[in-house]
Amino acid sequence: MARRKDYSIKTEGATVSNLDEVRQAPWRQTWVGLTTNFNRWRYIGRPELDENDWAEGLVYANRDEIVEAMRKAVWEKVVGGKTKASYCNIGLSRFFVFLDDLHRAGECICNLNQINKSLLERYNHWLAHTLVADTDSGRLSYGSRAGIYKKLKPLLQHLVHQQALPEGIFPNNPYPNSNRAFKGETAYPKKVMAELLRALGQDIKGIRDGS
């Protein structure tokens, strides 16, 4: 009698015999050592949660449909772990801060059908003019804004392909020539630059005085 083949799927530290268990996107996903707990985005401010996904003073954002869709999109995208980590830590992290800001202003983006071209145009405007960045200007550079948007767009495109979102939701080329933008050296902070110029002036004075 022929030996029956074992179609169970081996995973790290476990054997899963039900394919649905493998396909189910976990709420906690770890890519290249970075763990994202998608449950945190169900609440305003992405609060730290305990092992039971609870904390005191949680403010529910009422956007489970969006969070669940993004959780599944990251899990299902056929890309490397580094790319998945960037989707979470760059693309989604800023997008949910944007949704938090709208919620605080009295506008709840609760459902997928509210993600449309107008909302994404407002998101890009928010990246440019509202989001506070750790830079001398306090704002993100053109290239940084483009990079953040491009880490969100593939997830939205995946949802379009899954027919969870309609075609035509994307703004027309919001960051033209971003791939060709010159990436210069990181500028010194103003304080450091002032000290360098002061030292340079002293050196020039010393040369002129012959010292």
PDB file of C-alpha atoms in Angstrom:
ATOM      1  CA  MET A   1       0.000   0.000   0.000  1.00  0.00           C
ATOM      2  CA  ALA A   2       1.383   3.373  -1.024  1.00  0.00           C
ATOM      3  CA  ARG A   3       2.377   5.679   1.766  1.00  0.00           C
ATOM      4  CA  ARG A   4       0.017   8.608   2.151  1.00  0.00           C
ATOM      5  CA  LYS A   5       1.656  11.949   1.420  1.00  0.00           C
ATOM      6  CA  ASP A   6       1.835  14.508   4.195  1.00  0.00           C
ATOM      7  CA  TYR A   7       0.415  17.787   2.978  1.00  0.00           C
ATOM      8  CA  SER A   8       0.806  19.601   6.286  1.00  0.00           C
ATOM      9  CA  ILE A   9       2.817  22.795   6.175  1.00  0.00           C
ATOM     10  CA  LYS A  10       5.876  23.131   8.366  1.00  0.00           C
ATOM     11  CA  THR A  11       6.345  26.474  10.060  1.00  0.00           C
ATOM     12  CA  GLU A  12       8.848  27.665  12.609  1.00  0.00           C
ATOM     13  CA  GLY A  13       8.225  25.613  15.752  1.00  0.00           C
ATOM     14  CA  ALA A  14       4.829  24.314  14.617  1.00  0.00           C
ATOM     15  CA  THR A  15       3.040  22.090  12.128  1.00  0.00           C
ATOM     16  CA  VAL A  16      -0.047  23.576  10.486  1.00  0.00           C
ATOM     17  CA  SER A  17      -2.326  21.166   8.652  1.00  0.00           C
ATOM     18  CA  ASN A  18      -5.013  23.702   7.780  1.00  0.00           C
ATOM     19  CA  LEU A  19      -4.091  25.992   4.879  1.00  0.00           C
ATOM     20  CA  ASP A  20      -6.519  28.618   6.152  1.00  0.00           C
ATOM     21  CA  GLU A  21      -4.411  28.972   9.298  1.00  0.00           C
ATOM     22  CA  VAL A  22      -1.380  29.810   7.174  1.00  0.00           C
ATOM     23  CA  ARG A  23      -3.268  32.241   4.949  1.00  0.00           C
ATOM     24  CA  GLN A  24      -4.726  34.137   7.905  1.00  0.00           C
ATOM     25  CA  ALA A  25      -2.745  37.311   8.389  1.00  0.00           C
ATOM     26  CA  PRO A  26      -1.559  37.633  12.012  1.00  0.00           C
ATOM     27  CA  TRP A  27      -2.101  40.852  13.926  1.00  0.00           C
ATOM     28  CA  ARG A  28       1.549  40.820  14.938  1.00  0.00           C
ATOM     29  CA  GLN A  29       3.949  40.496  12.017  1.00  0.00           C
ATOM     30  CA  THR A  30       7.734  40.423  12.289  1.00  0.00           C
ATOM     31  CA  TRP A  31       9.878  41.277   9.294  1.00  0.00           C
ATOM     32  CA  VAL A  32      13.695  41.505   9.469  1.00  0.00           C
ATOM     33  CA  GLY A  33      13.501  41.666  13.251  1.00  0.00           C
ATOM     34  CA  LEU A  34      10.925  44.470  13.392  1.00  0.00           C
ATOM     35  CA  THR A  35       7.516  43.589  14.832  1.00  0.00           C
ATOM     36  CA  THR A  36       4.378  45.500  13.934  1.00  0.00           C
ATOM     37  CA  ASN A  37       1.263  45.046  16.055  1.00  0.00           C
ATOM     38  CA  PHE A  38      -1.565  46.121  13.769  1.00  0.00           C
ATOM     39  CA  ASN A  39      -3.960  46.249  16.720  1.00  0.00           C
ATOM     40  CA  ARG A  40      -2.256  49.457  17.851  1.00  0.00           C
ATOM     41  CA  TRP A  41      -3.599  51.252  14.766  1.00  0.00           C
ATOM     42  CA  ARG A  42      -7.155  50.523  15.886  1.00  0.00           C
ATOM     43  CA  TYR A  43      -6.660  53.283  18.471  1.00  0.00           C
ATOM     44  CA  ILE A  44      -5.783  56.961  18.219  1.00  0.00           C
ATOM     45  CA  GLY A  45      -2.093  57.640  18.745  1.00  0.00           C
ATOM     46  CA  ARG A  46      -0.943  54.034  18.189  1.00  0.00           C
ATOM     47  CA  PRO A  47      -0.634  53.361  21.950  1.00  0.00           C
ATOM     48  CA  GLU A  48       1.594  50.678  23.443  1.00  0.00           C
ATOM     49  CA  LEU A  49      -0.465  47.572  24.258  1.00  0.00           C
ATOM     50  CA  ASP A  50       0.156  44.710  26.666  1.00  0.00           C
ATOM     51  CA  GLU A  51       0.245  41.023  25.716  1.00  0.00           C
ATOM     52  CA  ASN A  52      -3.563  41.051  25.677  1.00  0.00           C
ATOM     53  CA  ASP A  53      -3.619  44.081  23.358  1.00  0.00           C
ATOM     54  CA  TRP A  54      -4.944  46.325  26.114  1.00  0.00           C
ATOM     55  CA  ALA A  55      -3.932  49.552  27.821  1.00  0.00           C
ATOM     56  CA  GLU A  56      -5.588  52.160  29.997  1.00  0.00           C
ATOM     57  CA  GLY A  57      -7.233  55.144  28.343  1.00  0.00           C
ATOM     58  CA  LEU A  58      -7.549  53.727  24.839  1.00  0.00           C
ATOM     59  CA  VAL A  59      -9.363  55.910  22.316  1.00  0.00           C
ATOM     60  CA  TYR A  60     -11.020  53.658  19.762  1.00  0.00           C
ATOM     61  CA  ALA A  61     -10.690  54.957  16.186  1.00  0.00           C
ATOM     62  CA  ASN A  62     -13.549  52.897  14.707  1.00  0.00           C
ATOM     63  CA  ARG A  63     -11.486  52.000  11.605  1.00  0.00           C
ATOM     64  CA  ASP A  64     -11.112  48.237  11.987  1.00  0.00           C
ATOM     65  CA  GLU A  65     -12.001  47.668   8.332  1.00  0.00           C
ATOM     66  CA  ILE A  66      -9.024  49.756   7.178  1.00  0.00           C
ATOM     67  CA  VAL A  67      -6.593  48.257   9.694  1.00  0.00           C
ATOM     68  CA  GLU A  68      -7.608  44.703   8.819  1.00  0.00           C
ATOM     69  CA  ALA A  69      -7.275  45.403   5.093  1.00  0.00           C
ATOM     70  CA  MET A  70      -3.766  46.811   5.544  1.00  0.00           C
ATOM     71  CA  ARG A  71      -2.792  43.896   7.787  1.00  0.00           C
ATOM     72  CA  LYS A  72      -3.821  41.424   5.092  1.00  0.00           C
ATOM     73  CA  ALA A  73      -2.217  43.453   2.304  1.00  0.00           C
ATOM     74  CA  VAL A  74       1.190  43.459   4.007  1.00  0.00           C
ATOM     75  CA  TRP A  75       0.914  39.732   4.695  1.00  0.00           C
ATOM     76  CA  GLU A  76      -0.163  38.833   1.158  1.00  0.00           C
ATOM     77  CA  LYS A  77       2.250  41.026  -0.821  1.00  0.00           C
ATOM     78  CA  VAL A  78       4.881  38.856  -2.500  1.00  0.00           C
ATOM     79  CA  VAL A  79       7.930  40.917  -1.562  1.00  0.00           C
ATOM     80  CA  GLY A  80      10.892  40.549   0.776  1.00  0.00           C
ATOM     81  CA  GLY A  81      10.764  41.065   4.517  1.00  0.00           C
ATOM     82  CA  LYS A  82      12.722  44.315   4.330  1.00  0.00           C
ATOM     83  CA  THR A  83      10.129  45.769   1.974  1.00  0.00           C
ATOM     84  CA  LYS A  84       7.258  44.604   4.194  1.00  0.00           C
ATOM     85  CA  ALA A  85       8.937  46.233   7.188  1.00  0.00           C
ATOM     86  CA  SER A  86       9.193  49.511   5.264  1.00  0.00           C
ATOM     87  CA  TYR A  87       5.508  49.306   4.342  1.00  0.00           C
ATOM     88  CA  CYS A  88       4.689  49.164   8.061  1.00  0.00           C
ATOM     89  CA  ASN A  89       7.286  51.510   9.556  1.00  0.00           C
ATOM     90  CA  ILE A  90       7.266  54.131   6.805  1.00  0.00           C
ATOM     91  CA  GLY A  91       4.131  53.864   4.685  1.00  0.00           C
ATOM     92  CA  LEU A  92       1.449  52.891   7.185  1.00  0.00           C
ATOM     93  CA  SER A  93       2.856  54.652  10.239  1.00  0.00           C
ATOM     94  CA  ARG A  94       2.518  58.117   8.642  1.00  0.00           C
ATOM     95  CA  PHE A  95      -0.817  57.327   7.003  1.00  0.00           C
ATOM     96  CA  PHE A  96      -2.399  56.384  10.330  1.00  0.00           C
ATOM     97  CA  VAL A  97      -0.995  59.540  11.962  1.00  0.00           C
ATOM     98  CA  PHE A  98      -2.787  61.441   9.197  1.00  0.00           C
ATOM     99  CA  LEU A  99      -6.024  59.576   9.944  1.00  0.00           C
ATOM    100  CA  ASP A 100      -5.523  60.331  13.653  1.00  0.00           C
ATOM    101  CA  ASP A 101      -5.256  64.049  12.887  1.00  0.00           C
ATOM    102  CA  LEU A 102      -8.488  63.939  10.882  1.00  0.00           C
ATOM    103  CA  HIS A 103     -10.209  62.078  13.718  1.00  0.00           C
ATOM    104  CA  ARG A 104      -9.135  64.712  16.251  1.00  0.00           C
ATOM    105  CA  ALA A 105     -10.550  67.364  13.914  1.00  0.00           C
ATOM    106  CA  GLY A 106     -13.898  65.572  13.896  1.00  0.00           C
ATOM    107  CA  GLU A 107     -13.575  63.634  10.631  1.00  0.00           C
ATOM    108  CA  CYS A 108     -13.582  59.850  10.974  1.00  0.00           C
ATOM    109  CA  ILE A 109     -12.123  57.859   8.097  1.00  0.00           C
ATOM    110  CA  CYS A 110     -13.608  54.557   9.190  1.00  0.00           C
ATOM    111  CA  ASN A 111     -14.166  52.507   6.042  1.00  0.00           C
ATOM    112  CA  LEU A 112     -12.210  51.506   2.960  1.00  0.00           C
ATOM    113  CA  ASN A 113     -14.677  53.244   0.660  1.00  0.00           C
ATOM    114  CA  GLN A 114     -13.553  56.555   2.169  1.00  0.00           C
ATOM    115  CA  ILE A 115     -10.051  56.065   0.751  1.00  0.00           C
ATOM    116  CA  ASN A 116     -10.227  57.842  -2.577  1.00  0.00           C
ATOM    117  CA  LYS A 117      -8.312  60.238  -4.791  1.00  0.00           C
ATOM    118  CA  SER A 118      -9.362  63.284  -2.788  1.00  0.00           C
ATOM    119  CA  LEU A 119      -8.192  61.742   0.492  1.00  0.00           C
ATOM    120  CA  LEU A 120      -4.797  60.798  -0.964  1.00  0.00           C
ATOM    121  CA  GLU A 121      -4.356  64.315  -2.349  1.00  0.00           C
ATOM    122  CA  ARG A 122      -5.085  65.661   1.129  1.00  0.00           C
ATOM    123  CA  TYR A 123      -2.607  63.159   2.562  1.00  0.00           C
ATOM    124  CA  ASN A 124       0.184  64.390   0.280  1.00  0.00           C
ATOM    125  CA  HIS A 125      -0.658  67.991   1.220  1.00  0.00           C
ATOM    126  CA  TRP A 126      -0.540  66.998   4.911  1.00  0.00           C
ATOM    127  CA  LEU A 127       2.895  65.400   4.427  1.00  0.00           C
ATOM    128  CA  ALA A 128       4.155  68.654   2.943  1.00  0.00           C
ATOM    129  CA  HIS A 129       2.536  71.254   5.180  1.00  0.00           C
ATOM    130  CA  THR A 130       1.360  69.706   8.475  1.00  0.00           C
ATOM    131  CA  LEU A 131       3.500  66.748   9.531  1.00  0.00           C
ATOM    132  CA  VAL A 132       6.282  67.943  11.808  1.00  0.00           C
ATOM    133  CA  ALA A 133       9.691  66.523  10.869  1.00  0.00           C
ATOM    134  CA  ASP A 134      13.015  66.486  12.689  1.00  0.00           C
ATOM    135  CA  THR A 135      14.676  68.844  10.220  1.00  0.00           C
ATOM    136  CA  ASP A 136      15.867  72.450  10.351  1.00  0.00           C
ATOM    137  CA  SER A 137      12.734  73.536   8.471  1.00  0.00           C
ATOM    138  CA  GLY A 138      10.451  71.290  10.511  1.00  0.00           C
ATOM    139  CA  ARG A 139       9.093  69.824   7.285  1.00  0.00           C
ATOM    140  CA  LEU A 140       9.867  66.786   5.142  1.00  0.00           C
ATOM    141  CA  SER A 141      11.890  67.154   1.978  1.00  0.00           C
ATOM    142  CA  TYR A 142      10.311  66.473  -1.420  1.00  0.00           C
ATOM    143  CA  GLY A 143      12.186  63.186  -1.701  1.00  0.00           C
ATOM    144  CA  SER A 144      11.151  62.057   1.782  1.00  0.00           C
ATOM    145  CA  ARG A 145       7.492  62.773   1.073  1.00  0.00           C
ATOM    146  CA  ALA A 146       7.716  60.832  -2.169  1.00  0.00           C
ATOM    147  CA  GLY A 147       9.361  57.909  -0.385  1.00  0.00           C
ATOM    148  CA  ILE A 148       6.651  57.771   2.288  1.00  0.00           C
ATOM    149  CA  TYR A 149       3.880  57.873  -0.303  1.00  0.00           C
ATOM    150  CA  LYS A 150       5.562  55.135  -2.352  1.00  0.00           C
ATOM    151  CA  LYS A 151       5.628  52.853   0.707  1.00  0.00           C
ATOM    152  CA  LEU A 152       1.863  53.192   1.059  1.00  0.00           C
ATOM    153  CA  LYS A 153       0.808  53.025  -2.592  1.00  0.00           C
ATOM    154  CA  PRO A 154       1.709  49.323  -3.201  1.00  0.00           C
ATOM    155  CA  LEU A 155      -0.633  48.284  -0.385  1.00  0.00           C
ATOM    156  CA  LEU A 156      -3.452  50.345  -1.873  1.00  0.00           C
ATOM    157  CA  GLN A 157      -2.689  48.898  -5.308  1.00  0.00           C
ATOM    158  CA  HIS A 158      -2.941  45.418  -3.818  1.00  0.00           C
ATOM    159  CA  LEU A 159      -6.378  46.274  -2.442  1.00  0.00           C
ATOM    160  CA  VAL A 160      -7.395  47.581  -5.880  1.00  0.00           C
ATOM    161  CA  HIS A 161      -6.307  44.274  -7.451  1.00  0.00           C
ATOM    162  CA  GLN A 162      -8.326  42.466  -4.773  1.00  0.00           C
ATOM    163  CA  GLN A 163     -11.296  44.684  -5.736  1.00  0.00           C
ATOM    164  CA  ALA A 164     -11.477  45.955  -2.182  1.00  0.00           C
ATOM    165  CA  LEU A 165     -10.826  49.455  -3.557  1.00  0.00           C
ATOM    166  CA  PRO A 166     -11.938  50.854  -6.928  1.00  0.00           C
ATOM    167  CA  GLU A 167      -9.731  51.851  -9.835  1.00  0.00           C
ATOM    168  CA  GLY A 168      -8.831  55.499 -10.207  1.00  0.00           C
ATOM    169  CA  ILE A 169      -8.149  56.338  -6.559  1.00  0.00           C
ATOM    170  CA  PHE A 170      -4.584  57.539  -7.114  1.00  0.00           C
ATOM    171  CA  PRO A 171      -3.578  61.164  -7.761  1.00  0.00           C
ATOM    172  CA  ASN A 172      -1.916  61.727 -11.108  1.00  0.00           C
ATOM    173  CA  ASN A 173       1.848  61.623 -10.547  1.00  0.00           C
ATOM    174  CA  PRO A 174       1.991  63.600  -7.276  1.00  0.00           C
ATOM    175  CA  TYR A 175       5.814  63.462  -7.144  1.00  0.00           C
ATOM    176  CA  PRO A 176       7.181  63.982 -10.670  1.00  0.00           C
ATOM    177  CA  ASN A 177      10.918  63.402 -11.146  1.00  0.00           C
ATOM    178  CA  SER A 178      11.314  62.161  -7.568  1.00  0.00           C
ATOM    179  CA  ASN A 179      13.435  59.241  -8.783  1.00  0.00           C
ATOM    180  CA  ARG A 180      15.804  61.642 -10.520  1.00  0.00           C
ATOM    181  CA  ALA A 181      15.961  64.132  -7.694  1.00  0.00           C
ATOM    182  CA  PHE A 182      19.500  64.880  -6.609  1.00  0.00           C
ATOM    183  CA  LYS A 183      20.258  63.471  -3.199  1.00  0.00           C
ATOM    184  CA  GLY A 184      22.922  65.676  -1.677  1.00  0.00           C
ATOM    185  CA  GLU A 185      24.846  65.268   1.509  1.00  0.00           C
ATOM    186  CA  THR A 186      22.903  65.758   4.740  1.00  0.00           C
ATOM    187  CA  ALA A 187      23.138  69.381   5.807  1.00  0.00           C
ATOM    188  CA  TYR A 188      24.693  70.260   9.134  1.00  0.00           C
ATOM    189  CA  PRO A 189      22.326  71.595  11.818  1.00  0.00           C
ATOM    190  CA  LYS A 190      22.420  75.386  12.092  1.00  0.00           C
ATOM    191  CA  LYS A 191      24.298  75.354  15.410  1.00  0.00           C
ATOM    192  CA  VAL A 192      27.005  73.035  14.076  1.00  0.00           C
ATOM    193  CA  MET A 193      27.331  75.080  10.886  1.00  0.00           C
ATOM    194  CA  ALA A 194      27.735  78.304  12.906  1.00  0.00           C
ATOM    195  CA  GLU A 195      30.500  76.719  14.981  1.00  0.00           C
ATOM    196  CA  LEU A 196      32.276  75.462  11.844  1.00  0.00           C
ATOM    197  CA  LEU A 197      32.114  78.902  10.232  1.00  0.00           C
ATOM    198  CA  ARG A 198      33.400  80.520  13.434  1.00  0.00           C
ATOM    199  CA  ALA A 199      36.335  78.098  13.564  1.00  0.00           C
ATOM    200  CA  LEU A 200      37.034  78.641   9.869  1.00  0.00           C
ATOM    201  CA  GLY A 201      37.056  82.410  10.399  1.00  0.00           C
ATOM    202  CA  GLN A 202      39.559  82.036  13.222  1.00  0.00           C
ATOM    203  CA  ASP A 203      41.792  79.876  11.032  1.00  0.00           C
ATOM    204  CA  ILE A 204      41.707  82.432   8.215  1.00  0.00           C
ATOM    205  CA  LYS A 205      42.501  85.230  10.657  1.00  0.00           C
ATOM    206  CA  GLY A 206      45.438  83.193  12.022  1.00  0.00           C
ATOM    207  CA  ILE A 207      46.822  82.673   8.520  1.00  0.00           C
ATOM    208  CA  ARG A 208      46.582  86.379   7.743  1.00  0.00           C
ATOM    209  CA  ASP A 209      48.285  87.295  11.025  1.00  0.00           C
ATOM    210  CA  GLY A 210      51.017  84.753  10.356  1.00  0.00           C
ATOM    211  CA  SER A 211      50.262  82.737  13.470  1.00  0.00           C
TER     212      SER A 211
END
